[in-house]
Every structure is written in structure tokens, then in C-alpha cells.
Coordinates of C-alpha atoms and ligand atoms in Angstrom, one line a residue:
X106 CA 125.7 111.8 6.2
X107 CA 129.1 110.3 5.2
X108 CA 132.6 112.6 5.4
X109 CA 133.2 111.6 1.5
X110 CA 130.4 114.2 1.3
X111 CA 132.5 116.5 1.5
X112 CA 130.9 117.8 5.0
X113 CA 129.9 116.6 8.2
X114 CA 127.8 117.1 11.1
X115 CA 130.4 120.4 12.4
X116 CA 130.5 121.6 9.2
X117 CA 126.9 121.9 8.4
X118 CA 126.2 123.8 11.8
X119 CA 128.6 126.5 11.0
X120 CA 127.5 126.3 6.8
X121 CA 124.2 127.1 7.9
X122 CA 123.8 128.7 11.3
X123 CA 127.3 130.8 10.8
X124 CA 130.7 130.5 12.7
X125 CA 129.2 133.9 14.9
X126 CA 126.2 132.4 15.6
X127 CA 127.0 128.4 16.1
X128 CA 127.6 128.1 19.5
X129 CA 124.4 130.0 21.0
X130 CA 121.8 128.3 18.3
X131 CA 123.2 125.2 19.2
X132 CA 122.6 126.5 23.3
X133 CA 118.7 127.2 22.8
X134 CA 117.7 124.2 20.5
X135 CA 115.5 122.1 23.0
X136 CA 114.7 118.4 21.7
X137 CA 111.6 119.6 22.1
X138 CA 111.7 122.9 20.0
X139 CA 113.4 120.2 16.8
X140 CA 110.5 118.2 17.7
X141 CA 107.8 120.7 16.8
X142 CA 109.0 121.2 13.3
X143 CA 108.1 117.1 12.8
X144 CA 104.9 115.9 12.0
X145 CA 104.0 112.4 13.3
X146 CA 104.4 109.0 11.4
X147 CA 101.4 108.1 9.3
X148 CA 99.1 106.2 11.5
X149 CA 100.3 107.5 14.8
X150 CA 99.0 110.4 14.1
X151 CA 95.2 109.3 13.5
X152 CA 95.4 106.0 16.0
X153 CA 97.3 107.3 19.0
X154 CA 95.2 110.5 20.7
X155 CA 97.8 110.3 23.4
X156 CA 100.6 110.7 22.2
X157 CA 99.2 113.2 19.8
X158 CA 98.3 115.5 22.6
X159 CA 101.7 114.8 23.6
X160 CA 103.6 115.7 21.0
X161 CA 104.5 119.0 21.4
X162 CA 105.1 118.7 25.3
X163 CA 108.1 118.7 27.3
X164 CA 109.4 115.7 29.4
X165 CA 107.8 117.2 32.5
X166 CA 104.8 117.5 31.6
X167 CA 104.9 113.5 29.5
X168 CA 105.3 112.5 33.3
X169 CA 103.0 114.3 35.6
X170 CA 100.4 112.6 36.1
X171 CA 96.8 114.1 36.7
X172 CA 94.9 112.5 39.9
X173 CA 92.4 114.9 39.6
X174 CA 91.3 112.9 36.9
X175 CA 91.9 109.5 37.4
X176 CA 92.2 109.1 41.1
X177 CA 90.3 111.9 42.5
X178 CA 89.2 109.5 45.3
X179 CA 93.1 110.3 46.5
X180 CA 91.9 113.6 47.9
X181 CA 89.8 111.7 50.8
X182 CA 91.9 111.0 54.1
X183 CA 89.6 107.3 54.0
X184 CA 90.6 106.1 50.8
X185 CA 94.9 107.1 51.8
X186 CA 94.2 105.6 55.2
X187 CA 93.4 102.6 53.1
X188 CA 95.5 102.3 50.9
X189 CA 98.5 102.8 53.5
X190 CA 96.7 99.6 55.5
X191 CA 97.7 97.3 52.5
X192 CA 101.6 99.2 52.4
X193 CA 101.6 98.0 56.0
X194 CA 101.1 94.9 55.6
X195 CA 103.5 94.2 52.8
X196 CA 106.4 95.9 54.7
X197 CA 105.0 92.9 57.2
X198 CA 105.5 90.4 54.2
X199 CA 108.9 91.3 53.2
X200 CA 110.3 91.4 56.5
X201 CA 109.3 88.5 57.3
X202 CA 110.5 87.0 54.2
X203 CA 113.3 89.1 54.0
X204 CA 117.1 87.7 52.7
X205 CA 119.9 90.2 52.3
X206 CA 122.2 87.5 51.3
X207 CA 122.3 88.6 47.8
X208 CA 126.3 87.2 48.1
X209 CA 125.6 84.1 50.3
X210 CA 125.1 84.2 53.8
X211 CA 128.4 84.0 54.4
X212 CA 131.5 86.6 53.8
X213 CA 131.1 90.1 55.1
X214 CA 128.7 92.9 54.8
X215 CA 129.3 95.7 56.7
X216 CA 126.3 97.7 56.4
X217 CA 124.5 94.3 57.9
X218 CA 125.8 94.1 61.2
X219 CA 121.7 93.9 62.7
X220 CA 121.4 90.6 60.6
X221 CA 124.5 88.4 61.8
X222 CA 122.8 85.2 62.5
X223 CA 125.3 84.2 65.8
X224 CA 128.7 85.2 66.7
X225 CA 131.2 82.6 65.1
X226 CA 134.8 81.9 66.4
X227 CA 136.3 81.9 62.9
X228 CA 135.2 85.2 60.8
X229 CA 135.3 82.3 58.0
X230 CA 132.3 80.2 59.5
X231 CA 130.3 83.8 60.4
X232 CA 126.5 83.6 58.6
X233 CA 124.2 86.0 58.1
X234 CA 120.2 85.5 58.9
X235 CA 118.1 84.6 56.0
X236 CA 115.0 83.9 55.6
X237 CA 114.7 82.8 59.5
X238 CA 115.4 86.4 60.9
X239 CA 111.8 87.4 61.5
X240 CA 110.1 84.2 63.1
X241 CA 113.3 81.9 63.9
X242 CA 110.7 79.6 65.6
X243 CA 107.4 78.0 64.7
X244 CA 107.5 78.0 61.0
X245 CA 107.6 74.9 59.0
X246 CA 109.7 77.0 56.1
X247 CA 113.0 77.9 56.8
X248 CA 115.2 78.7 54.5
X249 CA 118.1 81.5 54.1
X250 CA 118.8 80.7 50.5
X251 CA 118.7 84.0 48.3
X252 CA 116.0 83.9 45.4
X253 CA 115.7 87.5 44.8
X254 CA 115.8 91.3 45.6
X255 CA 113.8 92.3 49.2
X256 CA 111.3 93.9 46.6
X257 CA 107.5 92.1 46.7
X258 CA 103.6 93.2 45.7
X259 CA 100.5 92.5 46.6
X260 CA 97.4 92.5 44.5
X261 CA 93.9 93.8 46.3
X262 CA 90.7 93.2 44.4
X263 CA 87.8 96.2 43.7
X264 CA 86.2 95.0 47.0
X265 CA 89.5 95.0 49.0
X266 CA 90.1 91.5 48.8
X267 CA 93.5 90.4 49.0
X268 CA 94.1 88.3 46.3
X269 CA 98.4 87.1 46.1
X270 CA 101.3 88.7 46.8
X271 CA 105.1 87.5 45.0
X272 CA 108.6 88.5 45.1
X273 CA 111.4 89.1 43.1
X274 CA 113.0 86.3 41.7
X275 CA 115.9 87.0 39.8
X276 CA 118.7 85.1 41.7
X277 CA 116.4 81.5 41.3
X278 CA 115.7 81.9 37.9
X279 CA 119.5 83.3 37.0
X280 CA 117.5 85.9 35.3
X281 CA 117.1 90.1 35.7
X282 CA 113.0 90.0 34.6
X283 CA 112.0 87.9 37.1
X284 CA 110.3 91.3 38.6
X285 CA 107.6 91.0 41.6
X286 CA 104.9 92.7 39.6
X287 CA 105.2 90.9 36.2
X288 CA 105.3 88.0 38.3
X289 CA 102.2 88.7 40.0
X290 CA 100.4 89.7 37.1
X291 CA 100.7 86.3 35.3
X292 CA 99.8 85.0 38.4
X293 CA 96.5 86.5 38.6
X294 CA 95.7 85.2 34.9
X295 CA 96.4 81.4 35.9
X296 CA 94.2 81.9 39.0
X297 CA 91.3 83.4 37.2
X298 CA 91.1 81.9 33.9
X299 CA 89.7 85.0 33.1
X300 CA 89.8 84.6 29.1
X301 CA 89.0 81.1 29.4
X302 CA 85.7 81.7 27.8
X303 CA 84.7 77.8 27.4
X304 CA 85.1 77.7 31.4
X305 CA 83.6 81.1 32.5
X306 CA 81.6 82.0 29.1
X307 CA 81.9 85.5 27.6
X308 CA 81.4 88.2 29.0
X309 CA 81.7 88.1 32.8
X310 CA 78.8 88.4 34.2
X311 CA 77.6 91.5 32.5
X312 CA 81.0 93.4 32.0
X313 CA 83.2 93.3 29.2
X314 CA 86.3 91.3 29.1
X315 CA 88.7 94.4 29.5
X316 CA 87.2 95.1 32.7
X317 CA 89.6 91.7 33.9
X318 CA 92.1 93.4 36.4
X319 CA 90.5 96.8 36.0
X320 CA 89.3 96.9 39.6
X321 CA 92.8 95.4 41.1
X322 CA 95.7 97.6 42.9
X323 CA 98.9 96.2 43.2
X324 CA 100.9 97.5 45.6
X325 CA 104.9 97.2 45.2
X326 CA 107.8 97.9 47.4
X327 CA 109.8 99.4 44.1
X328 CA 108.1 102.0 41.5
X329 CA 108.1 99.5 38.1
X330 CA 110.2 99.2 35.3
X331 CA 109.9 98.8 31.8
X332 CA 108.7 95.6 32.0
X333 CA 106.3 95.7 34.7
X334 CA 104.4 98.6 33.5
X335 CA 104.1 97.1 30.4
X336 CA 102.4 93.8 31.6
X337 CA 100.4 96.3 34.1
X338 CA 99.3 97.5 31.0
X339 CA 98.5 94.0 29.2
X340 CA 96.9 93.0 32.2
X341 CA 94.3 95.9 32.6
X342 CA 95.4 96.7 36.0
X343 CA 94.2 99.6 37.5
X344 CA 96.4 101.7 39.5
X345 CA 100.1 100.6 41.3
X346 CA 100.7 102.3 44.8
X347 CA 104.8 102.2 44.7
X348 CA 106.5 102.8 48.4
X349 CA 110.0 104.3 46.9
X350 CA 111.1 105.5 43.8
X351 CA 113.7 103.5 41.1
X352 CA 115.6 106.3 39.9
X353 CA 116.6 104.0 37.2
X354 CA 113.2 103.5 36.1
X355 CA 112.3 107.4 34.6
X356 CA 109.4 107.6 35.2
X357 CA 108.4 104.9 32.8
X358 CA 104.9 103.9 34.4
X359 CA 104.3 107.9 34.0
X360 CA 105.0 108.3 30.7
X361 CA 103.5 105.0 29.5
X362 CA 100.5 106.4 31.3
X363 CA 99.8 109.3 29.7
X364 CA 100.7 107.7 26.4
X365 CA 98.7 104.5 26.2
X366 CA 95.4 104.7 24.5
X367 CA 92.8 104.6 26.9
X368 CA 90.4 101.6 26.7
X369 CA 86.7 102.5 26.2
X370 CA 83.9 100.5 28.3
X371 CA 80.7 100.2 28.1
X372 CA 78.8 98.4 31.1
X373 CA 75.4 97.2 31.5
X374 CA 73.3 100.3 30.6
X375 CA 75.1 100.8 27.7
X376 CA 77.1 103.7 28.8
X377 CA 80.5 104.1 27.9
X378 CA 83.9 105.6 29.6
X379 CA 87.2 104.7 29.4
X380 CA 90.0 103.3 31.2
X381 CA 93.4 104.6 31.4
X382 CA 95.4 102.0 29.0
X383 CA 98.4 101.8 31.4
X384 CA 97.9 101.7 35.8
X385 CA 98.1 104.8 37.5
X386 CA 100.7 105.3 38.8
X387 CA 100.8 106.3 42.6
X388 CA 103.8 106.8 44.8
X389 CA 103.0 106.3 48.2
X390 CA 103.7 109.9 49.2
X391 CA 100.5 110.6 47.9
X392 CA 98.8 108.5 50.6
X393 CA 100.7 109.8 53.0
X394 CA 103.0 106.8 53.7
X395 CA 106.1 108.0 55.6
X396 CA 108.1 105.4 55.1
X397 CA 107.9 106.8 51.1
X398 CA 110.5 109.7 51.9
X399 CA 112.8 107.3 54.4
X400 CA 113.3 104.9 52.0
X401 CA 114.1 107.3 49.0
X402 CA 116.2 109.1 51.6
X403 CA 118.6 106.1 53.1
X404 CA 118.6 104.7 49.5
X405 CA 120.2 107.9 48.3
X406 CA 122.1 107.8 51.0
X407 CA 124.2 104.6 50.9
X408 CA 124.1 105.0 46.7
X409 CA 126.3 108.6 48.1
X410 CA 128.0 105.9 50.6
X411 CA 129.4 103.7 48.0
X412 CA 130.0 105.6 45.1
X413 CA 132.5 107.8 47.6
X414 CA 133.6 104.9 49.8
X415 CA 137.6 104.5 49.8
X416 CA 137.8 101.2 48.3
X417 CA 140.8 100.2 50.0
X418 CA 138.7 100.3 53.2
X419 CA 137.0 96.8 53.2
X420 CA 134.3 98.5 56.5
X421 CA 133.1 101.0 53.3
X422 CA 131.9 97.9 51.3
X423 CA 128.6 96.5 51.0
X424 CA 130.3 92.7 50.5
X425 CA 133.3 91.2 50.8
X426 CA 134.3 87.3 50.4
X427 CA 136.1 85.9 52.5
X428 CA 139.4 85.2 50.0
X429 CA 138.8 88.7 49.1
X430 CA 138.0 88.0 45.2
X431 CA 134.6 89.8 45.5
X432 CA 134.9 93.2 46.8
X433 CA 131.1 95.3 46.0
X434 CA 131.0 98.9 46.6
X435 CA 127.7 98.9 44.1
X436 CA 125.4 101.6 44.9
X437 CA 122.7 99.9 43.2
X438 CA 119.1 99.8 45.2
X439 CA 119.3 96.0 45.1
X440 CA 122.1 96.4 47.8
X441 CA 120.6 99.4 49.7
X442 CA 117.2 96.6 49.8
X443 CA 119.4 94.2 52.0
X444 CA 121.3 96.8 54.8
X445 CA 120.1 97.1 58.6
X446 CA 118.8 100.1 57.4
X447 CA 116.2 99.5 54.7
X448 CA 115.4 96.0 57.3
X449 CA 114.4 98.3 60.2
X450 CA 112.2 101.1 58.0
X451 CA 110.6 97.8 56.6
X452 CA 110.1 96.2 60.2
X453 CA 108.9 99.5 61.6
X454 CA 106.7 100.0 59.1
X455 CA 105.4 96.6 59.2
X456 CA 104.8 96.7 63.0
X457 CA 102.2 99.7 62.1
X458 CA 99.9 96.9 60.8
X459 CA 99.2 95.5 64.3
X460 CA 99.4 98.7 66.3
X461 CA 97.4 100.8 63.2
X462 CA 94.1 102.9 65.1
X463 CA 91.9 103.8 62.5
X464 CA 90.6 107.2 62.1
X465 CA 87.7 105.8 59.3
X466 CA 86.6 102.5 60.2
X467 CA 83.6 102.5 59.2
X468 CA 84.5 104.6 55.6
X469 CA 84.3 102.3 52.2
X470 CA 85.5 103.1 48.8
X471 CA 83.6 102.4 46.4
X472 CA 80.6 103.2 48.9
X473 CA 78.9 100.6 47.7
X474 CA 77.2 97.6 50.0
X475 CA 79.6 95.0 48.6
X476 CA 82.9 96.9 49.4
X477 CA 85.3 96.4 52.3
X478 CA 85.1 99.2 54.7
X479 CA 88.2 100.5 56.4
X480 CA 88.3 98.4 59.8
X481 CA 87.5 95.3 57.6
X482 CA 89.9 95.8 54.9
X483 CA 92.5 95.9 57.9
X484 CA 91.3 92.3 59.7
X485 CA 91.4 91.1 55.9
X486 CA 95.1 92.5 56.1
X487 CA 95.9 90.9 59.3
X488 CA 94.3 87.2 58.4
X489 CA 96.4 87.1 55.5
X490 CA 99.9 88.0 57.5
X491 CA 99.0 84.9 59.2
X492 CA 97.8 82.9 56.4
X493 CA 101.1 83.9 54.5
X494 CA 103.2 83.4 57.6
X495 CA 103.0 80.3 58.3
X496 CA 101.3 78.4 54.6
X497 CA 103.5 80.9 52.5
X498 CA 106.7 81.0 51.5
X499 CA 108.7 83.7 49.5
X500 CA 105.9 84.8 47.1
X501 CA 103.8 81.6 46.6
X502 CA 101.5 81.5 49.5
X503 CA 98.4 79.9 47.7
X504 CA 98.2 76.6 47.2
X505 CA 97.3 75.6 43.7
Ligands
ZN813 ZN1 109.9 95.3 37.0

């Protein structure tokens, strides 16, 4: 609508509603009530069930997400105490990989105090620990150059397998979508050859093709993104346990949840179900993970710290260079990833690997024969801290 019409947006609203009335029609139209008057786009509406039965809802309900349905395993203390073995372990992973110098390991970060690496005479010579700061000794890496966010996942196989874990790689590809998960996922392809069907013949063994990743959790430090869920999605995985939230995320992996078409299946017999079409999506609270709540907590916390901080103060920052040209009071979650804070939830939490008692050793999920039970999924968990300690490196520990 163009102003040479004669009217414009303003206009119409009081043409139509009334000058008495404006104001309070305007105050109890929803999106979703001007939603329900339109019909859905030919071909959405006979392809996309989802987002059919969708159509009508409101935002909150797009994003719950029912684990009665697809996860009703979560109700069983067994299968949260084993899920909360693999969180464990990569909390282990990233601090023993961790790097907060997302400016350079030297300059100033004040909310890093824990991570100095020794006391210099000259403030301009002061560097902070890298790489090195959880096993200074008897590792042939070492390393403290920055190649991404403090932000990794782990991928666990239908059996409880661990299969690779990666990390964010942003800063060594000068990119923003070198993400942890998406990173992962590709991974997992190359490794498998899983639609090489010259190599492994079609189908596998006597499954269909989209059952690929359908038996794999990945496990992330960060709920996904955009991106990630969507090559979650691509790749069939089937559920991502996520240790804090990314309030810049909304609720993406949710919503693209309930709106993917789900995938039917049929297996041997003949019988068919279906698969979500997109992971499910499970923050860690759900598994009882406490470290879920701290991390959302102290993350809030120093976003509250920085966007209030007084920016003539240089202790308030979360970086400062040396010749004072870079001055960060950021709040993003990038930052908060690299403070003493987040380091000691994440070293805490990854201590609980080696000190974990099991309440259901001998428990399995699936219960079938094949499947890891609880007390062997967590020696499968401590092998491959020492594999990846010492044959890893930041997120390429195999050897291909
Ligand atoms: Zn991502």
C-alpha cells in the first residue's frame, strides 16, 4: 500500500475499526488470532501434517515439546543416570581442551583471574593459560592458540558407543558456522560412508537407509542453532541432550521439531512407525544434570554484569588490550564460555566422571543383549577421556 493511495496503514485502522475503537482492537489482535483467518499455501497444506496441526497454535505450544511421546524412556531414573554419564564426560573434554583466549592470551581479562598462566613482571608480557591449563604436563599437544568457542559434542551410538566428539571452530576457519554439532554431524557421514551404497550395498543390513543416525545422541555443551538443528535434521539424528540454554537460539530445535515431517520406517517385519523428522530436543534439566541451572544461571549473570558494567572501569570488562584499543563489555555467551566461572562448573562437573557411583549399573536401555549397560557405558566413557587426552586434540581425536 503506497501513500499516493490516498491512505495508509494509520488511516485504514481508524477508516475501518473507527477512531473510538482503534486503539483497543489494535490491543487484542494476537498474530495468532490474524493467523486464523489465513488458510495455508497450496501444498503446505496437503504435504506438511505438522505444521497443519500447527497452524492455529500459539508460540508456546509450537515449542513444547512432548516426551511422553518421543522419549518416554526419560521418565526412568536409569536411562537420566545415563545420559548424565556421557554430560560428564564432555564437561571432562572441554576442560581439558579448554581456551578462553578468545582475544589472545595476552591483554587483560578480568573475569579470568583463575586462568593466568604465571605471574609476569611487566602486565605487558602477562599470558593467560590455553590449551595447557588442564594437564600442563605429559601431553604431546600443547597448544594455547584460540580456534573456537569452549562449546563441544559428543556423538553416542544406539548401543552407547562413543563414536567422536568436535568443537567449535569458528576463530580457525574466520567463520561464525563452524558450530560443534554441524561439525560433528558431517563427521559422522565421512566416517560411515553410510550412503556409499557401492561400498556397504543398500540397505544396511536389513534397515532402511533413514535409519543412518537414527539411533545416535549427540550431546552438546550449547542448545543448537539454526544451523545445527537443521543438519540434525539432514542427518537423521535422533535426540540432542543440550547442558545450557542459547537464549539466542528460540527455541529453534523445538519448533523445527514439532514442524518437521516425521519420517516413516518400516523394518524387517514389515511394520512401520515413524521417526520424528528433526532430534529431540532435550535440555539436560530433564536428566537431572545440575550443572543445567548453574550454567544458565552464571551465564545470565555476567550477560546482567556487562550490559550494566561502568565502562570507564577497565576491572568491569571482560577484555582489554594492552594499548587499550579493544575494550569488550560483550555479554554475549561466547564470553561468559571463557570466565573462571563457567571453567570451574565445567571442571566440577567433569570431575563427577571419575568419582560418579552408580545407582543402576547393571540397568540397559534399549534392554536388549547388545546394549551397553549403565556401569559399562561409564568405563566406555572413561577409556575415551584417556584415548582423547592424550591421541586428541581440540575436536579431532580419531585418526583417519
Ligand atoms: Zn550451531
Amino acid at each position: 500500500m503506497r501513500d499516493s493511495d490516498g491512505i495508509n496503514r494509520r488511516d485504514l485502522i481508524v477508516k475501518t475499526a473507527g477512531a473510538a475503537s482503534a486503539t483497543s482492537a489494535l490491543a487484542s489482535m494476537t498474530p495468532a488470532m490474524a493467523q486464523k483467518s489465513q488458510p495455508l499455501p497450496p501444498g503446505f497444506d496437503t504435504q506438511a501434517q505438522p505444521l497443519v496441526d500447527n497452524w492455529r497454535n500459539h508460540l508456546s505450544e509450537v515449542v513444547k515439546v512432548n516426551f511422553d511421546k518421543d522419549a518416554p524412556e526419560l521418565a526412568q531414573d536409569a536411562v537420566k543416570e545415563r545420559h548424565r554419564i556421557y554430560c560428564y564426560l564432555l564437561m571432562k573434554l572441554i576442560h581439558r581442551f579448554w581456551n578462553g583466549n578468545k582475544h589472545g592470551p595476552l591483554g587483560y581479562y578480568p573475569q579470568r583471574a583463575k586462568q593466568i598462566e604465571f605471574i609476569q613482571q611487566s602486565p605487558k608480557t602477562q599470558r593467560y593459560h590455553g590449551d595447557r591449563i588442564a594437564n600442563p604436563e605429559g601431553t604431546r599437544i600443547n597448544r594455547d592458540r584460540y580456534l573456537g568457542h569452549n562449546i563441544a559434542c559428543i556423538a553416542v551410538d544406539g548401543n552407547g558407543a562413543i563414536i567422536d566428539f568436535d568443537f567449535n571452530h569458528n576463530d580457525f576457519f574466520r567463520s561464525t558456522a563452524e558450530h560443534a554439532e554441524s561439525r560433528l554431524v558431517r563427521r559422522l557421514f565421512s566416517l560411515t560412508d553410510f550412503f556409499d551404497s557401492w561400498k556397504t550395498g543398500q540397505p544396511i543390513g536389513d534397515r532402511s537407509r533413514a535409519f543412518s543416525l537414527s539411533e545416535v545422541t549427540l550431546y552438546t555443551s550449547l542448545e543448537s542453532c539454526a544451523q545445527c538443528s537443521g543438519v540434525m535434521s539432514l542427518g537423521g539424528v535422533k535426540q540432542i541432550v543440550y547442558m545450557q540454554n542459547d537464549f539466542t537460539a528460540y527455541m529453534i530445535g523445538n519448533i523445527m521439531y514439532n514442524l518437521a515431517n516425521r519420517i516413516p520406517i518400516r523394518d524387517a517385519q514389515g511394520v512401520v512407525s515413524t521417526l520424528p523428522g528433526a532430534p529431540v530436543p532435550i535440555p539436560a534439566s530433564e536428566i537431572g544434570l545440575a550443572e543445567f541451572k548453574m550454567l544458565n544461571d552464571e551465564n545470565l549473570k555476567f550477560a546482567d554484569k556487562m550490559s550494566n558494567a561502568d565502562q570507564n572501569d577497565l576491572e568491569q570488562a571482560f577484555f582489554v588490550s594492552h594499548d587499550g584499543t579493544i575494550k569488550d563489555f560483550s555479554p554475549s555467551i561466547t564470553s561468559f564460555l571463557c570466565t573462571d566461572r563457567a571453567y570451574e562448573i565445567f571442571d566440577e562437573g567433569g570431575k563427577k566422571l571419575d568419582t560418579l557411583a552408580l545407582h543402576f549399573p547393571k540397568e540397559r536401555f534399549p534392554g536388549e543383549e547388545k546394549i551397553l549397560t549403565n556401569e559399562q557405558c561409564l568405563k566406555e566413557a572413561r577409556e575415551f577421556y584417556k584415548y582423547a587426552d592424550v591421541e586428541g586434540y581440540r575436536g579431532s581425536p580419531h585418526k583417519l
